[in-house]
CSV table of N, CA and C in Angstrom, one decimal:
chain,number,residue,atom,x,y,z
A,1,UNK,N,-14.8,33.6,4.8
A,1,UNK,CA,-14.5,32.4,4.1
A,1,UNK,C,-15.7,31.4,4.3
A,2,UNK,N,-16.5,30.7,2.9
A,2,UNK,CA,-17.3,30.1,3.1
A,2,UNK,C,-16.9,28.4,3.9
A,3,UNK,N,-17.6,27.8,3.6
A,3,UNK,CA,-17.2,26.0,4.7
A,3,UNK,C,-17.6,25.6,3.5
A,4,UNK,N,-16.5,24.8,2.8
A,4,UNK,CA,-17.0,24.1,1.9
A,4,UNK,C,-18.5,22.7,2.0
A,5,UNK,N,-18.6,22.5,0.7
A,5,UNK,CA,-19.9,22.3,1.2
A,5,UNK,C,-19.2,20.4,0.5
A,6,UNK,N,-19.6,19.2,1.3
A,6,UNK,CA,-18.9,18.0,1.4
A,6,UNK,C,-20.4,17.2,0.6
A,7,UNK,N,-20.1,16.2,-0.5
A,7,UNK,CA,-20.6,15.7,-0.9
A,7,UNK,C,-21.4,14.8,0.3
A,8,UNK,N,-22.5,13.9,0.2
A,8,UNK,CA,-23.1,13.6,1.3
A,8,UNK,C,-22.6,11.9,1.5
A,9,UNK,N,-22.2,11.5,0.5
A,9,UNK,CA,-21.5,10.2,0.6
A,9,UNK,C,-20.0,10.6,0.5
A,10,UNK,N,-19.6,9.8,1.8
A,10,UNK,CA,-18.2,9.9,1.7
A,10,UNK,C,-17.4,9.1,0.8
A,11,UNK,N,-16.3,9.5,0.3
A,11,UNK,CA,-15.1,9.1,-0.8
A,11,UNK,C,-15.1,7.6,-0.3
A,12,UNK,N,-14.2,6.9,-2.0
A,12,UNK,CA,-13.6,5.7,-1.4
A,12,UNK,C,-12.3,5.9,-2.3
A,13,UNK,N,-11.2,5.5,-1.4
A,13,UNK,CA,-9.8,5.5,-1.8
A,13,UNK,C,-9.2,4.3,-2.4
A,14,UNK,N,-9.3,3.8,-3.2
A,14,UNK,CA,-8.4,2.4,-3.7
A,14,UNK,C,-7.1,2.3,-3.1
A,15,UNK,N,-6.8,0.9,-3.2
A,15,UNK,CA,-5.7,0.8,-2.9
A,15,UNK,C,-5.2,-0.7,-3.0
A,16,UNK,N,-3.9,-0.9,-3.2
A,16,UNK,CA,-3.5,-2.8,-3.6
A,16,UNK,C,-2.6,-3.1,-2.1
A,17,UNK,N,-3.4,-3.8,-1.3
A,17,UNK,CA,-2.6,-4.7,-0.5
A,17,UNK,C,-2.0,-5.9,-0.8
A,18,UNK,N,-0.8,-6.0,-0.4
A,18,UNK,CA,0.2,-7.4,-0.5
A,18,UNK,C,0.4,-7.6,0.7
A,19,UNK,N,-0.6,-9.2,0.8
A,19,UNK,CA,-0.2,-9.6,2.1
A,19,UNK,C,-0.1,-11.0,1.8
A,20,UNK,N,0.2,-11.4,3.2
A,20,UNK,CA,0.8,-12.8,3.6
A,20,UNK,C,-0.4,-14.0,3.9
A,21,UNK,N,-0.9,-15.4,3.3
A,21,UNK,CA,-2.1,-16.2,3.5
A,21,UNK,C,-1.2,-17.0,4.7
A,22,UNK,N,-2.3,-17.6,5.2
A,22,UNK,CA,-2.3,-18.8,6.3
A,22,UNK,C,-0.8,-19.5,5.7
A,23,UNK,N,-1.0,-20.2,4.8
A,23,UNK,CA,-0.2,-20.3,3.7
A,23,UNK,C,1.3,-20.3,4.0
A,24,UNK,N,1.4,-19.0,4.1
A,24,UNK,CA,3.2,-18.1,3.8
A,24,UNK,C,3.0,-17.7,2.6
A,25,UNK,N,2.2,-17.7,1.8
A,25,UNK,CA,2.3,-17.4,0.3
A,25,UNK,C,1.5,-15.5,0.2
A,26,UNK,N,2.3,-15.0,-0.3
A,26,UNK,CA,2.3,-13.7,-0.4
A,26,UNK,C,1.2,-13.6,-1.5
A,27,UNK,N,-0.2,-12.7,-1.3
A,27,UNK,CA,-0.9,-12.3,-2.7
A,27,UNK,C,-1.3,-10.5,-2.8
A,28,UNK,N,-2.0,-10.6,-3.7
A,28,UNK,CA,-2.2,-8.8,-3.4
A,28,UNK,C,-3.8,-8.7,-4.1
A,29,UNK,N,-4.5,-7.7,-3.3
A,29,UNK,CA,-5.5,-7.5,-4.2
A,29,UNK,C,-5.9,-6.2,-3.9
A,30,UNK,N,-7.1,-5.7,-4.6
A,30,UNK,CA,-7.6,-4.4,-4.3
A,30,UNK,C,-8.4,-4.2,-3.6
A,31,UNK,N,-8.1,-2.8,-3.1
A,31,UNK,CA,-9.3,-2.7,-1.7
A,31,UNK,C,-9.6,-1.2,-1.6
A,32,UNK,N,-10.5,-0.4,-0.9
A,32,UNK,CA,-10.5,0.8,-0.9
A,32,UNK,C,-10.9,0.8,0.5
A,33,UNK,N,-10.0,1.9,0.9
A,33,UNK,CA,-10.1,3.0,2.3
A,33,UNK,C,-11.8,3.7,2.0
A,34,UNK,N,-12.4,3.4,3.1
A,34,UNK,CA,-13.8,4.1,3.2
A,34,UNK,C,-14.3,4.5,4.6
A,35,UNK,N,-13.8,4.8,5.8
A,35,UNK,CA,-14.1,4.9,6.9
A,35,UNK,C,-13.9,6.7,6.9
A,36,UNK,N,-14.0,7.5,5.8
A,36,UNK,CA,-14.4,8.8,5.7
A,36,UNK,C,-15.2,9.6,6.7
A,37,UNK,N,-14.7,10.5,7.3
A,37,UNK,CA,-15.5,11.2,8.4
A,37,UNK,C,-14.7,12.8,7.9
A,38,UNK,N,-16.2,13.7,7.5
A,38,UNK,CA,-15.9,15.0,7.0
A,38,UNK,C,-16.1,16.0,8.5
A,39,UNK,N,-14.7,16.5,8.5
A,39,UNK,CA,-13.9,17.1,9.8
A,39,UNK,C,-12.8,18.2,9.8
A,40,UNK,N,-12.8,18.9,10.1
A,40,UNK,CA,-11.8,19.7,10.2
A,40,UNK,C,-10.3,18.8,11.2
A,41,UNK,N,-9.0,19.1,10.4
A,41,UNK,CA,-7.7,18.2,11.0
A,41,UNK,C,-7.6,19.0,12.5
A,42,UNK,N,-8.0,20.1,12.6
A,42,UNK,CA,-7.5,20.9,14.0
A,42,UNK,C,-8.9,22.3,13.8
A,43,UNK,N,-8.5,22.9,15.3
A,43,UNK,CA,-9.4,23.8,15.6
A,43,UNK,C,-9.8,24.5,14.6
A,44,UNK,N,-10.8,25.3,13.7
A,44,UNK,CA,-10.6,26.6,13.0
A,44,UNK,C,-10.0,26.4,11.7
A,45,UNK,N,-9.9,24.8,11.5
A,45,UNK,CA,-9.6,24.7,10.1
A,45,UNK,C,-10.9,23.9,9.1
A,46,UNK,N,-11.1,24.4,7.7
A,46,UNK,CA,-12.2,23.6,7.2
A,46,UNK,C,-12.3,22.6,7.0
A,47,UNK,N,-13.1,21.7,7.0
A,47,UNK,CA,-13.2,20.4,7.1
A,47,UNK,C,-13.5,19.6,5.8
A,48,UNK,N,-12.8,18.2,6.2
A,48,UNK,CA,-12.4,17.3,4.6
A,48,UNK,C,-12.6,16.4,5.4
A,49,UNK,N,-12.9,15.7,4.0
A,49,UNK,CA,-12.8,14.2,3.9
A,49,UNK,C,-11.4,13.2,4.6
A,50,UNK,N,-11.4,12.9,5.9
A,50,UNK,CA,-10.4,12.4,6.8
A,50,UNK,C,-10.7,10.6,7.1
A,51,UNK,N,-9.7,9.8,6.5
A,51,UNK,CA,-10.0,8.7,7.2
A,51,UNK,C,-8.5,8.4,7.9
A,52,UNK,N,-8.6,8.1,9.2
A,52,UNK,CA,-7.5,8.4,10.1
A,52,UNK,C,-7.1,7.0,10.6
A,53,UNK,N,-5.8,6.8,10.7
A,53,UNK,CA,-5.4,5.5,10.8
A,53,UNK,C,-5.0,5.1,12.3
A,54,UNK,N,-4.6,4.0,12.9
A,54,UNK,CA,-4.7,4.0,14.3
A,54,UNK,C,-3.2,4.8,14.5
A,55,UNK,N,-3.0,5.3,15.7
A,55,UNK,CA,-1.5,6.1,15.8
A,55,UNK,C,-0.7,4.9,15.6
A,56,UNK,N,0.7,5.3,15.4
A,56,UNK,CA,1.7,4.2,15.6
A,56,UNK,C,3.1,5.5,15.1
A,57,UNK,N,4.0,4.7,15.5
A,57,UNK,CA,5.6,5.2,15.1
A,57,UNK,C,5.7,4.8,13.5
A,58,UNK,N,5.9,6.0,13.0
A,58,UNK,CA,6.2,6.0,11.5
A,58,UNK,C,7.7,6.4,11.3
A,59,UNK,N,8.4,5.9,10.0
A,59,UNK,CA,9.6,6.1,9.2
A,59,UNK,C,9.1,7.0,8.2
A,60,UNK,N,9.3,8.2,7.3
A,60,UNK,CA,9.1,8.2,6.4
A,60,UNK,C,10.3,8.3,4.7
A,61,UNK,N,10.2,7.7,4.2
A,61,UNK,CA,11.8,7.4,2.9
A,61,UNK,C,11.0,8.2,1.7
A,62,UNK,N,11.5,9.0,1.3
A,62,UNK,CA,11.5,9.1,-0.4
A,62,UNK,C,12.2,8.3,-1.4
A,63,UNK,N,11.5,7.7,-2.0
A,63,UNK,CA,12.7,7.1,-2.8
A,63,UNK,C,12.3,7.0,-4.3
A,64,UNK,N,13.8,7.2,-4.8
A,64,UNK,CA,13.5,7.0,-6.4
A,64,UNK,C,14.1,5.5,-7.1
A,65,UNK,N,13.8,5.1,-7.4
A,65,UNK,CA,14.0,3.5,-8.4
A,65,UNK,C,14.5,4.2,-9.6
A,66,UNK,N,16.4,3.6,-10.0
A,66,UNK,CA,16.2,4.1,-11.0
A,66,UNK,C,15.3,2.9,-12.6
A,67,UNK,N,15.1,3.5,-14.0
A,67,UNK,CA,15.1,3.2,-15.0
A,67,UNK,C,16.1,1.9,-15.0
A,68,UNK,N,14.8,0.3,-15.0
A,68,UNK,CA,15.9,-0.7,-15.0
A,68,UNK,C,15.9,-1.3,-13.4
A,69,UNK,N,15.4,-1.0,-12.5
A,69,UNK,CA,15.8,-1.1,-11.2
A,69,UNK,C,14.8,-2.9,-11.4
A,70,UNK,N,15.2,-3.5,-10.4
A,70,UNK,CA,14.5,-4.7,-10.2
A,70,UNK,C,14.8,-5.2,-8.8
A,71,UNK,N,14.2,-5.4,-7.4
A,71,UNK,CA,14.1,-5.6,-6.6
A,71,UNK,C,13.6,-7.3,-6.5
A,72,UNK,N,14.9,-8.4,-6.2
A,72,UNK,CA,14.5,-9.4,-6.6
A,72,UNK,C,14.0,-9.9,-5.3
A,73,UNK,N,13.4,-10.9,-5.1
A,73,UNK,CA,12.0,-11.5,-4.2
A,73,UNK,C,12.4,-11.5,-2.7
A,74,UNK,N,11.9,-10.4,-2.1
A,74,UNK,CA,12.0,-10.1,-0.9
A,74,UNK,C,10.4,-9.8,-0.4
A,75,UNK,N,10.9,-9.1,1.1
A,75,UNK,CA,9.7,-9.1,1.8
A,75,UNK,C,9.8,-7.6,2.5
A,76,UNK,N,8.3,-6.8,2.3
A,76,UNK,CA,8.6,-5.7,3.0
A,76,UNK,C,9.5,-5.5,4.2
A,77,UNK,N,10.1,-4.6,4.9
A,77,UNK,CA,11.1,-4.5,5.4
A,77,UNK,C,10.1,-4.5,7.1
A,78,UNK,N,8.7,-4.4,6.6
A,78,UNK,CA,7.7,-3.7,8.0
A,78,UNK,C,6.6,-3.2,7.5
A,79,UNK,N,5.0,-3.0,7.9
A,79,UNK,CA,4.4,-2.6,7.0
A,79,UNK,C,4.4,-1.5,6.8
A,80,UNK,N,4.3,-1.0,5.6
A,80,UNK,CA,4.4,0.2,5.0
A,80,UNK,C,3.4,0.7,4.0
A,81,UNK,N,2.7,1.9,3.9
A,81,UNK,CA,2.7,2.4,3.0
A,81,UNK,C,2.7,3.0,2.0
A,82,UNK,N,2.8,2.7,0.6
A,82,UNK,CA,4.1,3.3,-0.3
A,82,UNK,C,2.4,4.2,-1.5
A,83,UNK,N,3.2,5.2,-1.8
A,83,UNK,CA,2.4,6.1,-2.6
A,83,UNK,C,3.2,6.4,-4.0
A,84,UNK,N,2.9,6.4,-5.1
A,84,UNK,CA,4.0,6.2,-6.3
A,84,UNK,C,3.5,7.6,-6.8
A,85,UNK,N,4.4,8.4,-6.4
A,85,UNK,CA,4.4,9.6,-7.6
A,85,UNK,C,4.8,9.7,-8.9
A,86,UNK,N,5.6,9.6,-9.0
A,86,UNK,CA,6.0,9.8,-10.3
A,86,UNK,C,6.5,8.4,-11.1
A,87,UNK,N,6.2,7.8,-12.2
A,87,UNK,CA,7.2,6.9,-12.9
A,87,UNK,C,5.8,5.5,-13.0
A,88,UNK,N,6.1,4.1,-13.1
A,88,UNK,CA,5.5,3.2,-13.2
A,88,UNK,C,6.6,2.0,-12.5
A,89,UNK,N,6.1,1.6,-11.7
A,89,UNK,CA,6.6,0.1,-11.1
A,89,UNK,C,5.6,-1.2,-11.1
A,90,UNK,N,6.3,-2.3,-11.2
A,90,UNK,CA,5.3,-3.0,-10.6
A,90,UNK,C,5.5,-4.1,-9.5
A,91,UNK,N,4.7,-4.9,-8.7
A,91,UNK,CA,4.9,-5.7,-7.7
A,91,UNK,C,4.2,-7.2,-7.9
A,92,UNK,N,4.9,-8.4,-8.0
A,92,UNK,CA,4.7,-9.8,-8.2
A,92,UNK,C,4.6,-10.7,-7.0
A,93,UNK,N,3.4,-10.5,-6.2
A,93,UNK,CA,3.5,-11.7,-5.7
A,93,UNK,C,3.5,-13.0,-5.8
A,94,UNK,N,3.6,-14.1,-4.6
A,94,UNK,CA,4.4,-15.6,-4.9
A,94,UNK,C,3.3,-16.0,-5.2
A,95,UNK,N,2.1,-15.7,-5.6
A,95,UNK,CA,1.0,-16.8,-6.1
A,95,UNK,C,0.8,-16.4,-7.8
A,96,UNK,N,1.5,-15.6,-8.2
A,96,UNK,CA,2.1,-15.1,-9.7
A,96,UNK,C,1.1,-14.0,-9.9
A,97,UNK,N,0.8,-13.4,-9.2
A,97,UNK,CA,-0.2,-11.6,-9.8
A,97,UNK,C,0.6,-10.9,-9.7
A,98,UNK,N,0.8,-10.2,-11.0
A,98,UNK,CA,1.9,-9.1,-11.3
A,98,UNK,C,0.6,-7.8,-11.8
A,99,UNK,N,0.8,-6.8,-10.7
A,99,UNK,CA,0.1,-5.5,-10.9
A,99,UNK,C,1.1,-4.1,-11.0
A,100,UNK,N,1.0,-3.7,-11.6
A,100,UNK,CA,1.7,-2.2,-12.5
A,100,UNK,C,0.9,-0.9,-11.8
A,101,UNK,N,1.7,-0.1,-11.3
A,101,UNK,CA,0.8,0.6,-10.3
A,101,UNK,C,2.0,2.1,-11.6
A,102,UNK,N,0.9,3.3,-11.1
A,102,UNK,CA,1.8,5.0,-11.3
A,102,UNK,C,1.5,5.9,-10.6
A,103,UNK,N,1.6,7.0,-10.9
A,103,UNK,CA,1.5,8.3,-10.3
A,103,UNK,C,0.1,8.5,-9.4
A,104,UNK,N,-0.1,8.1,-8.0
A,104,UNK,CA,-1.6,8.5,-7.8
A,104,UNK,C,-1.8,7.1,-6.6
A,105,UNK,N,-0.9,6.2,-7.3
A,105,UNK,CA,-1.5,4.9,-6.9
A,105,UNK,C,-0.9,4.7,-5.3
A,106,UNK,N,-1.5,3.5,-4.7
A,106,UNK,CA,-1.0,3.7,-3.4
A,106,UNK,C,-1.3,2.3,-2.9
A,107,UNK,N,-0.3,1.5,-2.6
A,107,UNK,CA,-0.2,-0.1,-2.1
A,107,UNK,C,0.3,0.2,-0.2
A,108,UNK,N,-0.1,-0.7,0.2
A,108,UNK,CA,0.1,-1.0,1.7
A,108,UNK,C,0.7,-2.7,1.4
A,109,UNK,N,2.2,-2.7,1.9
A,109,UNK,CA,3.1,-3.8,1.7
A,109,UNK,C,2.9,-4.4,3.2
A,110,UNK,N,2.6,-5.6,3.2
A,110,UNK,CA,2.4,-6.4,4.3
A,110,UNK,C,2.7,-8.0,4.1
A,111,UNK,N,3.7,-8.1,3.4
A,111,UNK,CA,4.2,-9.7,3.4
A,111,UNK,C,5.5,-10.1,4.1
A,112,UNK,N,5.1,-9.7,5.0
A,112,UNK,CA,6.5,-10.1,5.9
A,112,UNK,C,5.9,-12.0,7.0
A,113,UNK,N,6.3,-12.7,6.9
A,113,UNK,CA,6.1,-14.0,7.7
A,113,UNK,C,5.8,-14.6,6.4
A,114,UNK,N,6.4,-14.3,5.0
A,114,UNK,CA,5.9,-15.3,3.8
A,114,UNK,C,7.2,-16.8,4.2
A,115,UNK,N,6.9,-17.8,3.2
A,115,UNK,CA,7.2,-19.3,3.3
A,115,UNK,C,8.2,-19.2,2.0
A,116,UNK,N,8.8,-19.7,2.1
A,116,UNK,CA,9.8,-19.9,0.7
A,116,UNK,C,9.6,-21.1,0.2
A,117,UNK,N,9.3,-20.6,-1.7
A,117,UNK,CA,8.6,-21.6,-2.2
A,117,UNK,C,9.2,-21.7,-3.9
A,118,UNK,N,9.6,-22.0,-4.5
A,118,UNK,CA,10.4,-22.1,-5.6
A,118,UNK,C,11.4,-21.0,-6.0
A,119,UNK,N,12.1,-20.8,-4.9
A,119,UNK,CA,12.9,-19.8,-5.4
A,119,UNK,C,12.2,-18.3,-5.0
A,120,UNK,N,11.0,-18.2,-4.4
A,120,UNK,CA,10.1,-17.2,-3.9
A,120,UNK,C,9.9,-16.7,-2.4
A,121,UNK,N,10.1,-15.8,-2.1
A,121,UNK,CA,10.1,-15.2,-1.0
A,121,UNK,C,9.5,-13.8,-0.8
A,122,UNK,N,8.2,-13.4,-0.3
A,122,UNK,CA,7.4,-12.5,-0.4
A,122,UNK,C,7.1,-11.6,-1.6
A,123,UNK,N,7.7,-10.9,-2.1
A,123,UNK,CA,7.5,-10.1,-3.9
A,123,UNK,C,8.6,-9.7,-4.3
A,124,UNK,N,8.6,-9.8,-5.8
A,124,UNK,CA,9.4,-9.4,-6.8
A,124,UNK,C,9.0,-8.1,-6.9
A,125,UNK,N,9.7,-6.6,-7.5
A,125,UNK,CA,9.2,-5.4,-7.9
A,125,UNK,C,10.0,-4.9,-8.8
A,126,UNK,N,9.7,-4.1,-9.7
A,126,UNK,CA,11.1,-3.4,-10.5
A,126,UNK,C,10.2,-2.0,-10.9
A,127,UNK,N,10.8,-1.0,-11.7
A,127,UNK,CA,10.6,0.1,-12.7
A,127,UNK,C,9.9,-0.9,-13.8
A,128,UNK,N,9.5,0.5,-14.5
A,128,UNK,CA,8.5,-0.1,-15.8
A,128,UNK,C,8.7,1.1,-16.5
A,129,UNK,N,9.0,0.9,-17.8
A,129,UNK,CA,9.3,2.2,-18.9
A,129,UNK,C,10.6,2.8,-19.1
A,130,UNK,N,10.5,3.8,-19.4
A,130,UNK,CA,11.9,4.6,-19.7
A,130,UNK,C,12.3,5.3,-18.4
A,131,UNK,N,11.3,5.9,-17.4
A,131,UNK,CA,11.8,6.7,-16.4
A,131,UNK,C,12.0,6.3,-15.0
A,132,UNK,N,12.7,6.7,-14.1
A,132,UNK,CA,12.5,6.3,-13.0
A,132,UNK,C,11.2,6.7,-12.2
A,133,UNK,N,11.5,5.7,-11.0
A,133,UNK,CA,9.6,5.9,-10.1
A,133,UNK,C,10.1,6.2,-9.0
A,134,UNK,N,9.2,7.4,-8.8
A,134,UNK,CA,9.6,8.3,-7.3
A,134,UNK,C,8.5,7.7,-6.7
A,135,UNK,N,8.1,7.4,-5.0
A,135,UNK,CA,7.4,7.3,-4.2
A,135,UNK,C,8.0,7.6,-2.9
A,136,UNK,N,6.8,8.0,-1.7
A,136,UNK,CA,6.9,8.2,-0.9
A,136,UNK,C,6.5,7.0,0.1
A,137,UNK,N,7.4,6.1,0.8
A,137,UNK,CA,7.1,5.3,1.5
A,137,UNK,C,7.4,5.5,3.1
A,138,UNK,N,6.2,5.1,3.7
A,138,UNK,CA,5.9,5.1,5.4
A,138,UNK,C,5.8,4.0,6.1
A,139,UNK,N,7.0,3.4,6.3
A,139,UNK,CA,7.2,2.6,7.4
A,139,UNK,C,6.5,2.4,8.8
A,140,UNK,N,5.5,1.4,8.8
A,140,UNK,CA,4.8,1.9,10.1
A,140,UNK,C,5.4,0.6,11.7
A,141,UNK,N,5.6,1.1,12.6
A,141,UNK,CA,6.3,0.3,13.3
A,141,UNK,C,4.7,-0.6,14.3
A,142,UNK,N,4.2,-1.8,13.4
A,142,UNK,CA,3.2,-2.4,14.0
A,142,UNK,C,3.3,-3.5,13.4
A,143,UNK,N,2.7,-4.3,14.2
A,143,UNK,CA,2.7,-6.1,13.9
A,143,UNK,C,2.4,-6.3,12.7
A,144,UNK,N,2.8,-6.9,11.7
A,144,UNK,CA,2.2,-7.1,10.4
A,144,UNK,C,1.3,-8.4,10.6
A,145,UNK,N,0.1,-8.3,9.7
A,145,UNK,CA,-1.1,-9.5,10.2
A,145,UNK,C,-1.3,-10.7,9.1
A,146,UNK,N,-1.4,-11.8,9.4
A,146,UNK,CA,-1.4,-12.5,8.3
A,146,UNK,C,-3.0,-13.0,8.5
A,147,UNK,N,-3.0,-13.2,6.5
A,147,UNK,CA,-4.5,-13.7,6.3
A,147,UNK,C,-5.7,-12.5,6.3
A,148,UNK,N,-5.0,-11.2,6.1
A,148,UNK,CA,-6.2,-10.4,6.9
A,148,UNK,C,-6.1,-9.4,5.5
A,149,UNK,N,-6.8,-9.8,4.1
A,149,UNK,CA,-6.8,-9.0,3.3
A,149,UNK,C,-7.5,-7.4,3.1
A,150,UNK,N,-7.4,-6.3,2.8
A,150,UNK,CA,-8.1,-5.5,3.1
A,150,UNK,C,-8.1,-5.2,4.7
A,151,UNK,N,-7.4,-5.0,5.3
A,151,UNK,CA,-7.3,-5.1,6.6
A,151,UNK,C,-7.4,-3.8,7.1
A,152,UNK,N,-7.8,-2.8,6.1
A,152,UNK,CA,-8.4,-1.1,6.7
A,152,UNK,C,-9.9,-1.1,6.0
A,153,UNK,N,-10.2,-2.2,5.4
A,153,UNK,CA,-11.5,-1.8,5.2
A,153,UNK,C,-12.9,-2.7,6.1
C-alpha cells in the first residue's frame, strides 16, 4: 500500500460561527478551521489532513427538522457543533444576518449569555424548501466564550 502523497499546503475548512458580542447581541460570521497537521489518527494507519480540537465531553444528536419546521428565538442549548447533511436550514441572528446553510455545511452554535432585545433572544432557525434537513449535532460540554469570533481559528 502506497502513503498517500498530501498536498504541501494544508486545507482550510469553512465554517459559520454564531456567537455572543460584549453586547449580549448574538451575530454570525464565517471562518475556516486551518490548524491542519498531515498525520496518521493511530499507529499504522495513513495519514490525513487532521485538525484536532481540544478534548472535552461530547453529546452526539442526529436530527431531522421536518419541512416547515421553525425554531423561534432561542439560544444554543451548549456549544455545539452542527454539520447539515441533507436538506437546507437557515439561522438569524439578533443583529438581523440571516444565512441559509445545506448539505456539506458546518456552523459551531455559541450564543448562549445573549441579552433580550425586541422580542430577541440568541437565533431564530427553521427548514428551507420542500424537504426536511438532517444534521448531525455535537454538544460539547465547555464554557461557551463571549466576544471571541472565530474562536478555532
Amino acid at each position: 500500500m502506497s502513503e498517500p502523497k498530501a498536498d504541501p499546503k494544508p486545507p482550510a475548512m469553512p465554517y459559520w460561527h454564531v456567537y455572543t458580542d460584549d453586547e449580549g447581541v448574538s451575530r454570525q460570521a464565517r471562518f475556516e478551521l486551518t490548524a491542519f497537521q498531515f498525520q496518521g489518527i493511530g499507529p499504522g494507519v495513513a495519514p490525513q489532513w487532521n485538525d484536532k480540537m481540544d478534548p472535552s465531553q461530547a453529546g452526539v444528536t442526529f436530527t431531522v427538522l421536518p419541512v416547515g419546521w421553525i425554531g423561534d428565538w432561542h439560544e444554543n442549548p451548549k456549544p455545539q457543533w452542527i454539520a447539515i447533511l441533507s436538506g437546507r436550514w437557515f439561522v438569524e441572528t439578533m443583529d438581523g444576518k440571516r444565512v441559509e446553510m445545506g448539505p456539506g455545511e458546518l456552523m459551531f452554535g455559541e450564543d448562549q449569555n445573549t441579552r433580550a432585545r425586541d422580542g430577541r433572544k440568541g437565533h431564530l432557525s427553521g427548514t428551507v424548501g420542500d424537504e426536511p434537513c438532517t444534521m448531525i449535532v455535537t454538544g460539547l460540554d465547555v464554557e461557551p466564550t463571549v466576544n471571541r469570533p472565530g474562536r478555532f481559528t
